[in-house]
PDB file of C-alpha atoms in Angstrom:
ATOM      1  CA  MET K1317      -0.017   0.005  -0.005  1.00  0.00           C
ATOM      2  CA  THR K1318       1.396   3.448  -0.955  1.00  0.00           C
ATOM      3  CA  TYR K1319       1.885   6.363   1.380  1.00  0.00           C
ATOM      4  CA  THR K1320      -0.460   8.387  -0.814  1.00  0.00           C
ATOM      5  CA  LEU K1321      -3.345   5.924  -0.453  1.00  0.00           C
ATOM      6  CA  ARG K1322      -2.843   5.715   3.328  1.00  0.00           C
ATOM      7  CA  SER K1323      -2.805   9.511   3.550  1.00  0.00           C
ATOM      8  CA  ALA K1324      -5.983   9.779   1.519  1.00  0.00           C
ATOM      9  CA  LEU K1325      -7.788   7.233   3.620  1.00  0.00           C
ATOM     10  CA  THR K1326      -6.671   8.958   6.772  1.00  0.00           C
ATOM     11  CA  ALA K1327      -7.909  12.273   5.459  1.00  0.00           C
ATOM     12  CA  VAL K1328     -11.295  10.733   4.646  1.00  0.00           C
ATOM     13  CA  ALA K1329     -11.558   9.290   8.157  1.00  0.00           C
ATOM     14  CA  ILE K1330     -10.712  12.643   9.746  1.00  0.00           C
ATOM     15  CA  PHE K1331     -13.088  14.783   7.750  1.00  0.00           C
ATOM     16  CA  VAL K1332     -16.225  12.586   7.562  1.00  0.00           C
ATOM     17  CA  GLY K1333     -18.964  14.855   8.817  1.00  0.00           C
ATOM     18  CA  GLY K1334     -16.426  17.639   9.417  1.00  0.00           C
ATOM     19  CA  ALA K1335     -14.994  16.076  12.576  1.00  0.00           C
ATOM     20  CA  ALA K1336     -13.075  13.038  13.654  1.00  0.00           C
ATOM     21  CA  THR K1337     -15.315  10.146  14.634  1.00  0.00           C
ATOM     22  CA  ALA K1338     -14.111   6.952  16.259  1.00  0.00           C
ATOM     23  CA  ALA K1339     -15.187   3.798  14.507  1.00  0.00           C
ATOM     24  CA  GLU K1340     -16.772   0.885  16.409  1.00  0.00           C
ATOM     25  CA  CYS K1341     -16.319  -2.794  15.703  1.00  0.00           C
ATOM     26  CA  ILE K1342     -18.902  -5.201  17.106  1.00  0.00           C
ATOM     27  CA  ALA K1343     -17.541  -8.649  18.013  1.00  0.00           C
ATOM     28  CA  PRO K1344     -20.696 -10.875  18.167  1.00  0.00           C
ATOM     29  CA  ALA K1345     -19.282 -13.052  20.963  1.00  0.00           C
ATOM     30  CA  ASN K1346     -17.542 -12.839  24.341  1.00  0.00           C
ATOM     31  CA  PRO K1347     -13.906 -11.727  24.592  1.00  0.00           C
ATOM     32  CA  GLY K1348     -11.283 -14.251  23.538  1.00  0.00           C
ATOM     33  CA  GLY K1349     -12.932 -15.906  20.549  1.00  0.00           C
ATOM     34  CA  GLY K1350     -12.436 -15.608  16.812  1.00  0.00           C
ATOM     35  CA  TRP K1351     -14.789 -12.660  16.238  1.00  0.00           C
ATOM     36  CA  ASP K1352     -13.162 -10.808  19.118  1.00  0.00           C
ATOM     37  CA  PHE K1353      -9.778 -11.516  17.554  1.00  0.00           C
ATOM     38  CA  THR K1354     -11.025 -10.183  14.204  1.00  0.00           C
ATOM     39  CA  CYS K1355     -12.226  -6.897  15.653  1.00  0.00           C
ATOM     40  CA  ARG K1356      -9.228  -6.271  17.852  1.00  0.00           C
ATOM     41  CA  GLN K1357      -6.574  -7.168  15.254  1.00  0.00           C
ATOM     42  CA  ILE K1358      -8.203  -5.364  12.324  1.00  0.00           C
ATOM     43  CA  GLY K1359      -9.055  -2.333  14.462  1.00  0.00           C
ATOM     44  CA  LYS K1360      -5.533  -2.119  15.923  1.00  0.00           C
ATOM     45  CA  ILE K1361      -3.855  -2.445  12.495  1.00  0.00           C
ATOM     46  CA  MET K1362      -6.217   0.119  10.936  1.00  0.00           C
ATOM     47  CA  ASN K1363      -5.017   2.584  13.599  1.00  0.00           C
ATOM     48  CA  ASP K1364      -1.364   1.532  13.378  1.00  0.00           C
ATOM     49  CA  ILE K1365      -1.167   2.045   9.614  1.00  0.00           C
ATOM     50  CA  GLY K1366      -3.108   5.334   9.754  1.00  0.00           C
ATOM     51  CA  VAL K1367      -6.282   4.512   7.814  1.00  0.00           C
ATOM     52  CA  VAL K1368      -8.443   5.548  10.791  1.00  0.00           C
ATOM     53  CA  ASP K1369      -7.869   8.675  12.900  1.00  0.00           C
ATOM     54  CA  ALA K1370      -8.503   7.117  16.330  1.00  0.00           C
ATOM     55  CA  PRO K1371      -8.391   3.686  17.928  1.00  0.00           C
ATOM     56  CA  VAL K1372     -11.343   1.478  16.886  1.00  0.00           C
ATOM     57  CA  GLN K1373     -13.678   0.800  19.815  1.00  0.00           C
ATOM     58  CA  VAL K1374     -14.483  -2.916  20.257  1.00  0.00           C
ATOM     59  CA  THR K1375     -17.936  -3.859  21.618  1.00  0.00           C
ATOM     60  CA  ASN K1376     -18.590  -7.514  22.565  1.00  0.00           C
ATOM     61  CA  MET K1377     -22.211  -8.417  21.853  1.00  0.00           C
ATOM     62  CA  ALA K1378     -22.684 -12.150  22.531  1.00  0.00           C
ATOM     63  CA  GLY K1379     -26.019 -13.848  21.890  1.00  0.00           C
ATOM     64  CA  GLY K1380     -27.728 -16.183  19.494  1.00  0.00           C
ATOM     65  CA  GLY K1381     -24.465 -17.292  17.899  1.00  0.00           C
ATOM     66  CA  GLY K1382     -24.061 -13.871  16.317  1.00  0.00           C
ATOM     67  CA  GLY K1383     -27.791 -13.334  15.825  1.00  0.00           C
ATOM     68  CA  LEU K1384     -28.121 -10.616  18.451  1.00  0.00           C
ATOM     69  CA  ALA K1385     -25.487  -8.440  16.798  1.00  0.00           C
ATOM     70  CA  TYR K1386     -26.870  -9.133  13.331  1.00  0.00           C
ATOM     71  CA  GLN K1387     -30.444  -8.172  14.287  1.00  0.00           C
ATOM     72  CA  THR K1388     -29.184  -5.129  16.179  1.00  0.00           C
ATOM     73  CA  VAL K1389     -27.319  -3.852  13.128  1.00  0.00           C
ATOM     74  CA  ALA K1390     -30.116  -4.681  10.647  1.00  0.00           C
ATOM     75  CA  ASN K1391     -32.945  -3.242  12.780  1.00  0.00           C
ATOM     76  CA  GLU K1392     -31.420  -0.498  14.921  1.00  0.00           C
ATOM     77  CA  ARG K1393     -28.162   0.698  13.359  1.00  0.00           C
ATOM     78  CA  ASN K1394     -28.733   0.099   9.649  1.00  0.00           C
ATOM     79  CA  ALA K1395     -27.317   3.442   8.528  1.00  0.00           C
ATOM     80  CA  ASP K1396     -24.370   3.896  10.950  1.00  0.00           C
ATOM     81  CA  PRO K1397     -21.371   4.833   8.736  1.00  0.00           C
ATOM     82  CA  ASP K1398     -18.849   4.280  11.529  1.00  0.00           C
ATOM     83  CA  LEU K1399     -19.864   0.710  12.411  1.00  0.00           C
ATOM     84  CA  ILE K1400     -18.140  -2.474  11.307  1.00  0.00           C
ATOM     85  CA  VAL K1401     -18.953  -5.997  12.509  1.00  0.00           C
ATOM     86  CA  ALA K1402     -16.737  -9.089  12.677  1.00  0.00           C
ATOM     87  CA  ALA K1403     -17.997 -11.911  10.447  1.00  0.00           C
ATOM     88  CA  SER K1404     -16.831 -15.333   9.357  1.00  0.00           C
ATOM     89  CA  GLN K1405     -17.954 -18.514   7.640  1.00  0.00           C
ATOM     90  CA  ALA K1406     -20.020 -19.103  10.761  1.00  0.00           C
ATOM     91  CA  THR K1407     -22.057 -15.994   9.904  1.00  0.00           C
ATOM     92  CA  ALA K1408     -22.699 -17.250   6.362  1.00  0.00           C
ATOM     93  CA  THR K1409     -23.608 -20.700   7.651  1.00  0.00           C
ATOM     94  CA  ARG K1410     -26.240 -19.341  10.068  1.00  0.00           C
ATOM     95  CA  LEU K1411     -27.743 -17.172   7.372  1.00  0.00           C
ATOM     96  CA  ALA K1412     -27.865 -20.176   5.043  1.00  0.00           C
ATOM     97  CA  GLN K1413     -29.728 -22.148   7.707  1.00  0.00           C
ATOM     98  CA  ASP K1414     -32.149 -19.370   8.696  1.00  0.00           C
ATOM     99  CA  ALA K1415     -30.668 -19.400  12.192  1.00  0.00           C
ATOM    100  CA  PHE K1416     -31.069 -15.638  12.767  1.00  0.00           C
ATOM    101  CA  GLY K1417     -34.790 -15.597  13.143  1.00  0.00           C
ATOM    102  CA  GLY K1418     -35.715 -14.859   9.535  1.00  0.00           C
ATOM    103  CA  ALA K1419     -32.797 -12.473   8.887  1.00  0.00           C
ATOM    104  CA  THR K1420     -31.308 -12.612   5.420  1.00  0.00           C
ATOM    105  CA  ALA K1421     -27.919 -11.841   3.984  1.00  0.00           C
ATOM    106  CA  ASP K1422     -29.146  -8.803   2.081  1.00  0.00           C
ATOM    107  CA  GLN K1423     -29.945  -6.943   5.318  1.00  0.00           C
ATOM    108  CA  VAL K1424     -26.248  -5.958   5.638  1.00  0.00           C
ATOM    109  CA  ARG K1425     -23.336  -5.415   3.253  1.00  0.00           C
ATOM    110  CA  PHE K1426     -20.394  -7.735   3.395  1.00  0.00           C
ATOM    111  CA  VAL K1427     -17.157  -5.711   3.084  1.00  0.00           C
ATOM    112  CA  GLY K1428     -14.536  -8.429   2.710  1.00  0.00           C
ATOM    113  CA  ALA K1429     -12.333 -11.099   4.209  1.00  0.00           C
ATOM    114  CA  ILE K1430      -8.605 -10.874   4.756  1.00  0.00           C
ATOM    115  CA  GLY K1431      -7.702 -14.261   6.224  1.00  0.00           C
ATOM    116  CA  ALA K1432      -8.783 -17.873   6.511  1.00  0.00           C
ATOM    117  CA  ASP K1433      -8.762 -19.499   9.901  1.00  0.00           C
ATOM    118  CA  PRO K1434      -8.130 -23.258   9.689  1.00  0.00           C
ATOM    119  CA  GLY K1435     -10.625 -25.503  11.463  1.00  0.00           C
ATOM    120  CA  VAL K1436      -9.307 -27.615  14.288  1.00  0.00           C
ATOM    121  CA  ILE K1437     -10.395 -30.523  16.489  1.00  0.00           C
ATOM    122  CA  VAL K1438      -9.067 -30.062  20.035  1.00  0.00           C
ATOM    123  CA  VAL K1439      -8.952 -32.043  23.293  1.00  0.00           C
ATOM    124  CA  GLY K1440      -7.767 -31.209  26.768  1.00  0.00           C
ATOM    125  CA  ALA K1441      -4.144 -31.864  27.627  1.00  0.00           C
ATOM    126  CA  ASP K1442      -5.053 -34.929  29.710  1.00  0.00           C
ATOM    127  CA  SER K1443      -7.412 -36.425  27.169  1.00  0.00           C
ATOM    128  CA  PRO K1444      -7.001 -40.175  26.423  1.00  0.00           C
ATOM    129  CA  TYR K1445      -7.372 -39.470  22.689  1.00  0.00           C
ATOM    130  CA  GLN K1446      -3.944 -39.150  21.136  1.00  0.00           C
ATOM    131  CA  SER K1447      -5.110 -38.817  17.516  1.00  0.00           C
ATOM    132  CA  LEU K1448      -8.195 -38.030  15.480  1.00  0.00           C
ATOM    133  CA  THR K1449      -8.426 -41.749  14.689  1.00  0.00           C
ATOM    134  CA  ASP K1450      -8.597 -42.610  18.403  1.00  0.00           C
ATOM    135  CA  MET K1451     -11.440 -40.186  18.892  1.00  0.00           C
ATOM    136  CA  LEU K1452     -13.361 -41.355  15.856  1.00  0.00           C
ATOM    137  CA  ASP K1453     -12.950 -45.039  16.812  1.00  0.00           C
ATOM    138  CA  ALA K1454     -14.595 -44.233  20.166  1.00  0.00           C
ATOM    139  CA  MET K1455     -17.387 -42.409  18.328  1.00  0.00           C
ATOM    140  CA  LYS K1456     -17.921 -45.334  15.963  1.00  0.00           C
ATOM    141  CA  ALA K1457     -18.363 -47.657  18.971  1.00  0.00           C
ATOM    142  CA  ASP K1458     -20.693 -45.128  20.674  1.00  0.00           C
ATOM    143  CA  PRO K1459     -21.418 -41.853  18.830  1.00  0.00           C
ATOM    144  CA  SER K1460     -22.746 -40.264  22.022  1.00  0.00           C
ATOM    145  CA  SER K1461     -19.612 -41.040  24.030  1.00  0.00           C
ATOM    146  CA  VAL K1462     -17.795 -37.940  22.750  1.00  0.00           C
ATOM    147  CA  ALA K1463     -19.411 -34.536  23.300  1.00  0.00           C
ATOM    148  CA  PHE K1464     -18.099 -31.461  21.518  1.00  0.00           C
ATOM    149  CA  ALA K1465     -18.271 -27.787  22.377  1.00  0.00           C
ATOM    150  CA  GLY K1466     -18.152 -25.175  19.643  1.00  0.00           C
ATOM    151  CA  GLY K1467     -18.596 -21.466  19.211  1.00  0.00           C
ATOM    152  CA  SER K1468     -21.541 -21.791  16.823  1.00  0.00           C
ATOM    153  CA  ALA K1469     -25.082 -22.789  17.523  1.00  0.00           C
ATOM    154  CA  ALA K1470     -26.240 -26.340  16.811  1.00  0.00           C
ATOM    155  CA  GLY K1471     -26.082 -26.841  13.064  1.00  0.00           C
ATOM    156  CA  GLY K1472     -23.602 -23.988  12.683  1.00  0.00           C
ATOM    157  CA  PHE K1473     -20.175 -24.085  11.092  1.00  0.00           C
ATOM    158  CA  ASP K1474     -18.343 -25.548  14.086  1.00  0.00           C
ATOM    159  CA  HIS K1475     -21.043 -28.232  14.350  1.00  0.00           C
ATOM    160  CA  LEU K1476     -20.850 -28.954  10.639  1.00  0.00           C
ATOM    161  CA  LYS K1477     -17.106 -29.637  10.890  1.00  0.00           C
ATOM    162  CA  VAL K1478     -17.753 -32.493  13.338  1.00  0.00           C
ATOM    163  CA  LEU K1479     -20.639 -33.878  11.307  1.00  0.00           C
ATOM    164  CA  GLN K1480     -18.542 -33.846   8.107  1.00  0.00           C
ATOM    165  CA  ILE K1481     -15.685 -35.704   9.812  1.00  0.00           C
ATOM    166  CA  ALA K1482     -18.065 -38.208  11.398  1.00  0.00           C
ATOM    167  CA  LYS K1483     -19.718 -38.841   8.036  1.00  0.00           C
ATOM    168  CA  GLU K1484     -16.294 -39.287   6.426  1.00  0.00           C
ATOM    169  CA  ALA K1485     -15.372 -41.788   9.170  1.00  0.00           C
ATOM    170  CA  GLY K1486     -18.408 -43.902   8.377  1.00  0.00           C
ATOM    171  CA  ILE K1487     -20.633 -43.036  11.357  1.00  0.00           C
ATOM    172  CA  ASP K1488     -24.114 -43.691  10.012  1.00  0.00           C
ATOM    173  CA  ASP K1489     -26.309 -41.814  12.467  1.00  0.00           C
ATOM    174  CA  ILE K1490     -24.502 -38.480  12.811  1.00  0.00           C
ATOM    175  CA  ARG K1491     -27.465 -36.992  14.674  1.00  0.00           C
ATOM    176  CA  THR K1492     -26.528 -38.958  17.747  1.00  0.00           C
ATOM    177  CA  ILE K1493     -23.271 -37.012  18.126  1.00  0.00           C
ATOM    178  CA  ARG K1494     -23.490 -34.663  21.085  1.00  0.00           C
ATOM    179  CA  TYR K1495     -22.713 -30.990  20.477  1.00  0.00           C
ATOM    180  CA  ILE K1496     -22.952 -27.994  22.767  1.00  0.00           C
ATOM    181  CA  GLY K1497     -23.065 -24.558  21.117  1.00  0.00           C
ATOM    182  CA  VAL K1498     -21.717 -21.668  23.182  1.00  0.00           C
ATOM    183  CA  ASP K1499     -20.967 -17.999  22.476  1.00  0.00           C
ATOM    184  CA  GLY K1500     -17.481 -18.074  21.013  1.00  0.00           C
ATOM    185  CA  GLY K1501     -14.368 -20.225  20.926  1.00  0.00           C
ATOM    186  CA  ALA K1502     -13.104 -19.097  24.294  1.00  0.00           C
ATOM    187  CA  ASP K1503     -16.239 -20.471  26.005  1.00  0.00           C
ATOM    188  CA  ALA K1504     -15.938 -23.713  24.012  1.00  0.00           C
ATOM    189  CA  ILE K1505     -12.324 -24.176  25.138  1.00  0.00           C
ATOM    190  CA  THR K1506     -13.348 -23.604  28.732  1.00  0.00           C
ATOM    191  CA  GLN K1507     -15.973 -26.358  28.424  1.00  0.00           C
ATOM    192  CA  THR K1508     -13.343 -28.793  27.128  1.00  0.00           C
ATOM    193  CA  ILE K1509     -10.505 -27.906  29.557  1.00  0.00           C
ATOM    194  CA  GLY K1510     -13.016 -28.185  32.367  1.00  0.00           C
ATOM    195  CA  GLY K1511     -13.985 -31.674  31.331  1.00  0.00           C
ATOM    196  CA  PHE K1512     -17.574 -30.826  30.507  1.00  0.00           C
ATOM    197  CA  THR K1513     -16.990 -31.997  26.900  1.00  0.00           C
ATOM    198  CA  GLN K1514     -14.458 -34.390  25.446  1.00  0.00           C
ATOM    199  CA  GLY K1515     -13.611 -32.267  22.444  1.00  0.00           C
ATOM    200  CA  MET K1516     -13.705 -28.736  21.027  1.00  0.00           C
ATOM    201  CA  THR K1517     -14.437 -27.836  17.437  1.00  0.00           C
ATOM    202  CA  GLY K1518     -13.270 -24.392  16.378  1.00  0.00           C
ATOM    203  CA  ASP K1519     -10.598 -22.411  14.600  1.00  0.00           C
ATOM    204  CA  MET K1520      -6.844 -22.141  15.002  1.00  0.00           C
ATOM    205  CA  SER K1521      -6.834 -18.503  16.108  1.00  0.00           C
ATOM    206  CA  GLU K1522      -9.136 -19.391  18.991  1.00  0.00           C
ATOM    207  CA  VAL K1523      -6.798 -21.972  20.455  1.00  0.00           C
ATOM    208  CA  VAL K1524      -3.273 -20.620  19.877  1.00  0.00           C
ATOM    209  CA  GLY K1525      -2.944 -19.265  23.404  1.00  0.00           C
ATOM    210  CA  PHE K1526      -4.207 -22.530  24.900  1.00  0.00           C
ATOM    211  CA  ILE K1527      -1.728 -24.500  22.783  1.00  0.00           C
ATOM    212  CA  GLU K1528       1.108 -22.336  24.041  1.00  0.00           C
ATOM    213  CA  SER K1529      -0.027 -22.673  27.657  1.00  0.00           C
ATOM    214  CA  GLY K1530      -0.231 -26.465  27.338  1.00  0.00           C
ATOM    215  CA  ASP K1531      -3.918 -26.655  28.269  1.00  0.00           C
ATOM    216  CA  VAL K1532      -4.970 -28.400  25.040  1.00  0.00           C
ATOM    217  CA  ARG K1533      -3.795 -30.651  22.252  1.00  0.00           C
ATOM    218  CA  VAL K1534      -4.915 -30.258  18.665  1.00  0.00           C
ATOM    219  CA  LEU K1535      -5.745 -33.650  17.144  1.00  0.00           C
ATOM    220  CA  ALA K1536      -6.188 -32.315  13.639  1.00  0.00           C
ATOM    221  CA  VAL K1537      -6.171 -29.183  11.498  1.00  0.00           C
ATOM    222  CA  LEU K1538      -8.768 -29.177   8.706  1.00  0.00           C
ATOM    223  CA  THR K1539      -6.587 -27.899   5.901  1.00  0.00           C
ATOM    224  CA  ASP K1540      -4.994 -29.424   2.825  1.00  0.00           C
ATOM    225  CA  GLU K1541      -1.486 -28.957   4.281  1.00  0.00           C
ATOM    226  CA  ARG K1542      -0.027 -28.357   7.727  1.00  0.00           C
ATOM    227  CA  VAL K1543      -0.226 -24.752   8.901  1.00  0.00           C
ATOM    228  CA  PRO K1544       3.029 -22.729   8.891  1.00  0.00           C
ATOM    229  CA  GLY K1545       4.201 -22.176  12.429  1.00  0.00           C
ATOM    230  CA  PHE K1546       2.204 -25.197  13.628  1.00  0.00           C
ATOM    231  CA  GLU K1547       3.890 -27.933  11.585  1.00  0.00           C
ATOM    232  CA  ASP K1548       3.635 -30.436  14.441  1.00  0.00           C
ATOM    233  CA  ILE K1549      -0.172 -30.559  14.109  1.00  0.00           C
ATOM    234  CA  PRO K1550      -1.299 -33.177  11.549  1.00  0.00           C
ATOM    235  CA  THR K1551      -4.102 -32.587   9.069  1.00  0.00           C
ATOM    236  CA  ALA K1552      -7.256 -34.675   9.101  1.00  0.00           C
ATOM    237  CA  LYS K1553      -6.415 -35.660   5.511  1.00  0.00           C
ATOM    238  CA  GLU K1554      -3.086 -37.282   6.428  1.00  0.00           C
ATOM    239  CA  GLN K1555      -4.932 -39.257   9.116  1.00  0.00           C
ATOM    240  CA  GLY K1556      -7.228 -40.630   6.458  1.00  0.00           C
ATOM    241  CA  PHE K1557     -10.211 -38.260   6.644  1.00  0.00           C
ATOM    242  CA  ASP K1558     -10.609 -36.139   3.498  1.00  0.00           C
ATOM    243  CA  ILE K1559     -12.105 -33.041   5.109  1.00  0.00           C
ATOM    244  CA  THR K1560     -11.139 -29.378   4.581  1.00  0.00           C
ATOM    245  CA  ALA K1561     -12.852 -26.635   6.562  1.00  0.00           C
ATOM    246  CA  VAL K1562     -11.501 -23.111   6.879  1.00  0.00           C
ATOM    247  CA  ASN K1563     -13.230 -20.121   8.413  1.00  0.00           C
ATOM    248  CA  TRP K1564     -12.745 -16.856   6.561  1.00  0.00           C
ATOM    249  CA  ARG K1565     -12.381 -13.787   8.733  1.00  0.00           C
ATOM    250  CA  GLY K1566     -13.825 -10.464   7.684  1.00  0.00           C
ATOM    251  CA  LEU K1567     -16.375  -7.718   8.177  1.00  0.00           C
ATOM    252  CA  TYR K1568     -19.890  -6.596   7.333  1.00  0.00           C
ATOM    253  CA  VAL K1569     -21.427  -3.101   7.649  1.00  0.00           C
ATOM    254  CA  PRO K1570     -24.939  -1.701   7.855  1.00  0.00           C
ATOM    255  CA  LYS K1571     -26.924  -1.940   4.634  1.00  0.00           C
ATOM    256  CA  ASP K1572     -27.951   1.660   4.281  1.00  0.00           C
ATOM    257  CA  ILE K1573     -24.603   3.379   4.433  1.00  0.00           C
ATOM    258  CA  SER K1574     -23.592   5.182   1.252  1.00  0.00           C
ATOM    259  CA  ASP K1575     -21.772   3.416  -1.578  1.00  0.00           C
ATOM    260  CA  GLU K1576     -18.895   5.818  -0.997  1.00  0.00           C
ATOM    261  CA  ARG K1577     -18.632   4.859   2.685  1.00  0.00           C
ATOM    262  CA  PHE K1578     -18.840   1.148   1.814  1.00  0.00           C
ATOM    263  CA  GLN K1579     -15.971   1.617  -0.636  1.00  0.00           C
ATOM    264  CA  GLU K1580     -13.966   3.434   2.040  1.00  0.00           C
ATOM    265  CA  TRP K1581     -14.349   0.493   4.416  1.00  0.00           C
ATOM    266  CA  ALA K1582     -13.397  -1.922   1.588  1.00  0.00           C
ATOM    267  CA  ASP K1583     -10.278   0.156   0.900  1.00  0.00           C
ATOM    268  CA  LYS K1584      -9.371   0.277   4.604  1.00  0.00           C
ATOM    269  CA  LEU K1585      -9.793  -3.494   4.915  1.00  0.00           C
ATOM    270  CA  ARG K1586      -7.642  -4.088   1.794  1.00  0.00           C
ATOM    271  CA  ALA K1587      -4.993  -1.852   3.295  1.00  0.00           C
ATOM    272  CA  VAL K1588      -4.959  -3.978   6.444  1.00  0.00           C
ATOM    273  CA  GLY K1589      -4.812  -7.190   4.398  1.00  0.00           C
ATOM    274  CA  GLU K1590      -1.820  -5.952   2.391  1.00  0.00           C
ATOM    275  CA  SER K1591       0.081  -4.663   5.439  1.00  0.00           C
ATOM    276  CA  ASP K1592       3.131  -6.240   7.002  1.00  0.00           C
ATOM    277  CA  GLU K1593       1.362  -5.925  10.342  1.00  0.00           C
ATOM    278  CA  TRP K1594      -1.484  -8.243   9.229  1.00  0.00           C
ATOM    279  CA  LYS K1595       0.935 -10.711   7.665  1.00  0.00           C
ATOM    280  CA  ALA K1596       2.715 -10.938  11.017  1.00  0.00           C
ATOM    281  CA  ALA K1597      -0.607 -11.375  12.806  1.00  0.00           C
ATOM    282  CA  MET K1598      -1.627 -14.168  10.441  1.00  0.00           C
ATOM    283  CA  GLU K1599       1.655 -16.014  11.037  1.00  0.00           C
ATOM    284  CA  ALA K1600       1.406 -15.626  14.804  1.00  0.00           C
ATOM    285  CA  ASN K1601      -2.148 -16.933  14.879  1.00  0.00           C
ATOM    286  CA  GLY K1602      -2.115 -19.684  12.263  1.00  0.00           C
ATOM    287  CA  LEU K1603      -4.157 -17.888   9.624  1.00  0.00           C
ATOM    288  CA  ALA K1604      -3.834 -18.395   5.865  1.00  0.00           C
ATOM    289  CA  PRO K1605      -4.016 -15.528   3.328  1.00  0.00           C
ATOM    290  CA  PHE K1606      -7.525 -14.900   1.924  1.00  0.00           C
ATOM    291  CA  LEU K1607      -8.050 -11.371   0.578  1.00  0.00           C
ATOM    292  CA  VAL K1608     -11.369 -10.629  -1.125  1.00  0.00           C
ATOM    293  CA  VAL K1609     -13.056  -7.252  -0.647  1.00  0.00           C
ATOM    294  CA  GLY K1610     -15.918  -5.087  -1.992  1.00  0.00           C
ATOM    295  CA  ASP K1611     -18.339  -6.329  -4.625  1.00  0.00           C
ATOM    296  CA  ASP K1612     -16.186  -9.425  -5.308  1.00  0.00           C
ATOM    297  CA  PHE K1613     -16.712 -10.510  -1.706  1.00  0.00           C
ATOM    298  CA  GLN K1614     -20.472  -9.991  -1.892  1.00  0.00           C
ATOM    299  CA  SER K1615     -20.582 -12.353  -4.884  1.00  0.00           C
ATOM    300  CA  PHE K1616     -18.512 -14.845  -2.884  1.00  0.00           C
ATOM    301  CA  ILE K1617     -20.935 -14.624   0.003  1.00  0.00           C
ATOM    302  CA  ASP K1618     -23.987 -15.217  -2.198  1.00  0.00           C
ATOM    303  CA  LYS K1619     -22.430 -18.394  -3.620  1.00  0.00           C
ATOM    304  CA  ASN K1620     -21.121 -19.489  -0.238  1.00  0.00           C
ATOM    305  CA  ILE K1621     -24.583 -19.285   1.358  1.00  0.00           C
ATOM    306  CA  GLU K1622     -26.124 -21.266  -1.502  1.00  0.00           C
ATOM    307  CA  GLU K1623     -23.501 -24.035  -1.219  1.00  0.00           C
ATOM    308  CA  THR K1624     -23.760 -24.134   2.571  1.00  0.00           C
ATOM    309  CA  ALA K1625     -27.495 -24.533   2.468  1.00  0.00           C
ATOM    310  CA  GLU K1626     -27.081 -27.441   0.005  1.00  0.00           C
ATOM    311  CA  LEU K1627     -24.545 -29.139   2.302  1.00  0.00           C
ATOM    312  CA  SER K1628     -26.752 -28.616   5.339  1.00  0.00           C
ATOM    313  CA  ARG K1629     -29.656 -30.302   3.605  1.00  0.00           C
ATOM    314  CA  GLU K1630     -27.392 -33.188   2.528  1.00  0.00           C
ATOM    315  CA  ILE K1631     -26.337 -34.045   6.072  1.00  0.00           C
ATOM    316  CA  GLY K1632     -29.805 -33.441   7.479  1.00  0.00           C
ATOM    317  CA  VAL K1633     -29.223 -30.257   9.473  1.00  0.00           C
ATOM    318  CA  ILE K1634     -32.024 -28.468   7.554  1.00  0.00           C
ATOM    319  CA  GLN K1635     -34.797 -29.770   5.355  1.00  0.00           C
TER     320      GLN K1635
END
């Protein structure tokens, strides 16, 4: 990104409405999870590289697996030009499954994604399961013997990861698999570390700190290849289960902001995605590059939701 573009974006931020206005990023979950990470990292880097004129305020709004934040933006703040909201594949999955109480994807505008968060299957450090195969063998013998916690509601993206793996492993009745949906990855990790569930299904960025502290072990990462910086974690594929599941990380904004403001947010997000600061953040947190912004991202979302709905019907999550 050139100095000229950064300067122009900074000037736009300073003079919107004739005065400096601090932007707000809503993280639709409790502190510590993937959406919280998205808001805090993107907001910090926007400020660090000078495309906003003041630190971005982060507001945690847990509830309904992201539904509370979505409905709040769509119904109460649908023209706020200074509001951005953390989003991910989990957001698209819930919209595809009508999990937000009738809300639809066209009630907001999707700005873009700047990273892909690899899916993971995690157990506590003292778990008897040493590999994904060990866990799935136990589930084949008794599908209800292994309960999972995830940061999405039942039928959401975290849940779908487990169901896809179980189906790949030859478990016939995947509806018998126990899953507890909580508000964010941090809560899901707490459930697993505390022994309330035998496994956690989530994303790499949600568990990095717990890996470093030794509280958990990652049985599998759901990518085609091992993640740079975490080469000791095997993929599900190399353990014999042909499943890939990555969670894009990005933003949406209120529907009724101007096209000009939408493009400003798209440009700011692209600037973050192209920055050295974001590349360092991706490496530190196990993210893979995935930069799609503006109208191209909206087209991606439309196709994504259609494909997710089809998959959900296939495995019986929706009719």
